[in-house]
Amino acid sequence: DADVTQTPRNRITKTGKRIMLECSQTKGHDRMYWYRQDPGLGLRLIYYSFDVKDINKGEISDGYSVSRQAQAKFSLSLESAIPNQTALYFCATRDRTLEQFFGPGTRLTVL
Amino acid sequence: GENVEQHPSTLSVQEGDSAVIKCTYSDSASNYFPWYKQELGKRPQLIIDIRSNVGEKKDQRIAVTLNKTAKHFSLHITETQPEDSAVYFCAASKTGTASKLTFGTGTRLQVTL
């Protein structure tokens, strides 16, 4: 089945380290998104991309950067991780019906 | 930008009872309103959505209603079952090619036996 996958699924890192979260999809969707989930705050948009040459900031992009290496791959980087970036991160794709398909999530802990 | 508020943050109902979750949005140009269900440790998944050209949509035990004048929409679950226990998120967006979803903060629904 076509799917959205994320690696790693869990990551523990230290303050100041650079870390990359990767997202791949086999759904053939052009639109890809990175969200952060925190208890009581819902899903907040970090970055989104409508195609390989189009990258847009979401509501909480500070401290993050992204790379759209191909239609199927969208990576999220934390250049210098800090403890308040500890969260559950989801990648998602979107089809023409507007439905978003989420990956399994990456649980990131910054010590 | 769009702002979506969701209430309540937690909801506990007995099996068989109904559950209602309410959301309000701020941007009158929004015209697409999906609801996502996230079971414990799982990814969010779309359960139902509504567009602004209709006032209500049903799918078996779940229904969504939309009041564009008041800018609010609601999720109704009837005859709740233990497998309905999850976190539910509402969201809103426009339907253009540059659209992006704005999510509510979520409602944790607990269905007790």
mmCIF file with all atom_site columns, C-alpha atoms in Angstrom, chain A residues 3-4 9 31 33 35 37 40-43 45 48 50 57 59 88 90 94 97-104, chain B residues 32 36 38 41-46 49 51 87 89 93-106:
data_model
loop_
_atom_site.group_PDB
_atom_site.id
_atom_site.type_symbol
_atom_site.label_atom_id
_atom_site.label_alt_id
_atom_site.label_comp_id
_atom_site.label_asym_id
_atom_site.label_entity_id
_atom_site.label_seq_id
_atom_site.pdbx_PDB_ins_code
_atom_site.Cartn_x
_atom_site.Cartn_y
_atom_site.Cartn_z
_atom_site.occupancy
_atom_site.B_iso_or_equiv
_atom_site.pdbx_formal_charge
_atom_site.auth_seq_id
_atom_site.auth_comp_id
_atom_site.auth_asym_id
_atom_site.auth_atom_id
_atom_site.pdbx_PDB_model_num
ATOM 1  C CA . ASP A 1 3   ? 2.274   5.094  2.530  1.00 0.00 ? 3   ASP A CA 1
ATOM 2  C CA . VAL A 1 4   ? 4.072   7.872  4.366  1.00 0.00 ? 4   VAL A CA 1
ATOM 3  C CA . ARG A 1 9   ? 10.779  6.817  14.970 1.00 0.00 ? 9   ARG A CA 1
ATOM 4  C CA . ARG A 1 31  ? 2.048   18.525 -1.193 1.00 0.00 ? 31  ARG A CA 1
ATOM 5  C CA . TYR A 1 33  ? 3.886   19.096 5.460  1.00 0.00 ? 33  TYR A CA 1
ATOM 6  C CA . TYR A 1 35  ? 3.806   19.331 11.996 1.00 0.00 ? 35  TYR A CA 1
ATOM 7  C CA . GLN A 1 37  ? 2.382   17.907 18.269 1.00 0.00 ? 37  GLN A CA 1
ATOM 8  C CA . GLY A 1 40  ? -2.749  20.635 24.760 1.00 0.00 ? 40  GLY A CA 1
ATOM 9  C CA . LEU A 1 41  ? -1.482  22.499 21.708 1.00 0.00 ? 41  LEU A CA 1
ATOM 10 C CA . GLY A 1 42  ? -2.681  20.262 18.910 1.00 0.00 ? 42  GLY A CA 1
ATOM 11 C CA . LEU A 1 43  ? -0.867  19.998 15.596 1.00 0.00 ? 43  LEU A CA 1
ATOM 12 C CA . LEU A 1 45  ? 2.502   23.578 11.106 1.00 0.00 ? 45  LEU A CA 1
ATOM 13 C CA . TYR A 1 48  ? 5.072   22.939 3.949  1.00 0.00 ? 48  TYR A CA 1
ATOM 14 C CA . PHE A 1 50  ? 3.724   22.196 -2.751 1.00 0.00 ? 50  PHE A CA 1
ATOM 15 C CA . LYS A 1 57  ? 7.104   28.621 6.417  1.00 0.00 ? 57  LYS A CA 1
ATOM 16 C CA . GLU A 1 59  ? 3.320   29.144 12.036 1.00 0.00 ? 59  GLU A CA 1
ATOM 17 C CA . LEU A 1 88  ? 6.160   14.445 18.504 1.00 0.00 ? 88  LEU A CA 1
ATOM 18 C CA . PHE A 1 90  ? 4.525   14.302 12.016 1.00 0.00 ? 90  PHE A CA 1
ATOM 19 C CA . ARG A 1 94  ? -2.131  15.846 0.815  1.00 0.00 ? 94  ARG A CA 1
ATOM 20 C CA . THR A 1 97  ? -9.447  15.846 -2.214 1.00 0.00 ? 97  THR A CA 1
ATOM 21 C CA . LEU A 1 98  ? -7.674  17.841 0.543  1.00 0.00 ? 98  LEU A CA 1
ATOM 22 C CA . GLU A 1 99  ? -7.304  14.807 2.812  1.00 0.00 ? 99  GLU A CA 1
ATOM 23 C CA . GLN A 1 100 ? -3.989  14.736 4.630  1.00 0.00 ? 100 GLN A CA 1
ATOM 24 C CA . PHE A 1 101 ? -2.167  11.446 5.186  1.00 0.00 ? 101 PHE A CA 1
ATOM 25 C CA . PHE A 1 102 ? 0.133   11.399 8.179  1.00 0.00 ? 102 PHE A CA 1
ATOM 26 C CA . GLY A 1 103 ? 3.291   9.427  8.778  1.00 0.00 ? 103 GLY A CA 1
ATOM 27 C CA . PRO A 1 104 ? 3.726   7.384  11.977 1.00 0.00 ? 104 PRO A CA 1
ATOM 28 C CA . TYR B 2 32  ? -13.198 23.050 4.247  1.00 0.00 ? 32  TYR B CA 1
ATOM 29 C CA . TYR B 2 36  ? -9.147  13.710 12.428 1.00 0.00 ? 36  TYR B CA 1
ATOM 30 C CA . GLN B 2 38  ? -5.807  9.934  16.700 1.00 0.00 ? 38  GLN B CA 1
ATOM 31 C CA . GLY B 2 41  ? 0.298   5.980  19.846 1.00 0.00 ? 41  GLY B CA 1
ATOM 32 C CA . LYS B 2 42  ? -1.048  6.217  16.303 1.00 0.00 ? 42  LYS B CA 1
ATOM 33 C CA . ARG B 2 43  ? -1.091  8.775  13.538 1.00 0.00 ? 43  ARG B CA 1
ATOM 34 C CA . PRO B 2 44  ? -4.079  11.116 12.978 1.00 0.00 ? 44  PRO B CA 1
ATOM 35 C CA . GLN B 2 45  ? -6.550  9.842  10.382 1.00 0.00 ? 45  GLN B CA 1
ATOM 36 C CA . LEU B 2 46  ? -9.405  11.600 8.629  1.00 0.00 ? 46  LEU B CA 1
ATOM 37 C CA . ASP B 2 49  ? -15.068 16.297 6.506  1.00 0.00 ? 49  ASP B CA 1
ATOM 38 C CA . ARG B 2 51  ? -17.372 21.739 2.852  1.00 0.00 ? 51  ARG B CA 1
ATOM 39 C CA . VAL B 2 87  ? -8.082  12.331 20.583 1.00 0.00 ? 87  VAL B CA 1
ATOM 40 C CA . PHE B 2 89  ? -8.889  17.223 16.097 1.00 0.00 ? 89  PHE B CA 1
ATOM 41 C CA . SER B 2 93  ? -8.764  25.670 5.590  1.00 0.00 ? 93  SER B CA 1
ATOM 42 C CA . LYS B 2 94  ? -9.567  27.243 2.272  1.00 0.00 ? 94  LYS B CA 1
ATOM 43 C CA . THR B 2 95  ? -9.728  24.920 -0.711 1.00 0.00 ? 95  THR B CA 1
ATOM 44 C CA . GLY B 2 96  ? -7.337  26.711 -3.047 1.00 0.00 ? 96  GLY B CA 1
ATOM 45 C CA . THR B 2 97  ? -4.113  25.167 -4.300 1.00 0.00 ? 97  THR B CA 1
ATOM 46 C CA . ALA B 2 98  ? -2.140  27.013 -1.623 1.00 0.00 ? 98  ALA B CA 1
ATOM 47 C CA . SER B 2 99  ? -4.373  25.849 1.199  1.00 0.00 ? 99  SER B CA 1
ATOM 48 C CA . LYS B 2 100 ? -3.085  24.649 4.537  1.00 0.00 ? 100 LYS B CA 1
ATOM 49 C CA . LEU B 2 101 ? -4.927  23.237 7.505  1.00 0.00 ? 101 LEU B CA 1
ATOM 50 C CA . THR B 2 102 ? -5.149  24.999 10.854 1.00 0.00 ? 102 THR B CA 1
ATOM 51 C CA . PHE B 2 103 ? -5.914  22.497 13.607 1.00 0.00 ? 103 PHE B CA 1
ATOM 52 C CA . GLY B 2 104 ? -7.741  22.882 16.887 1.00 0.00 ? 104 GLY B CA 1
ATOM 53 C CA . THR B 2 105 ? -6.025  21.842 20.104 1.00 0.00 ? 105 THR B CA 1
ATOM 54 C CA . GLY B 2 106 ? -7.761  18.480 20.316 1.00 0.00 ? 106 GLY B CA 1
#
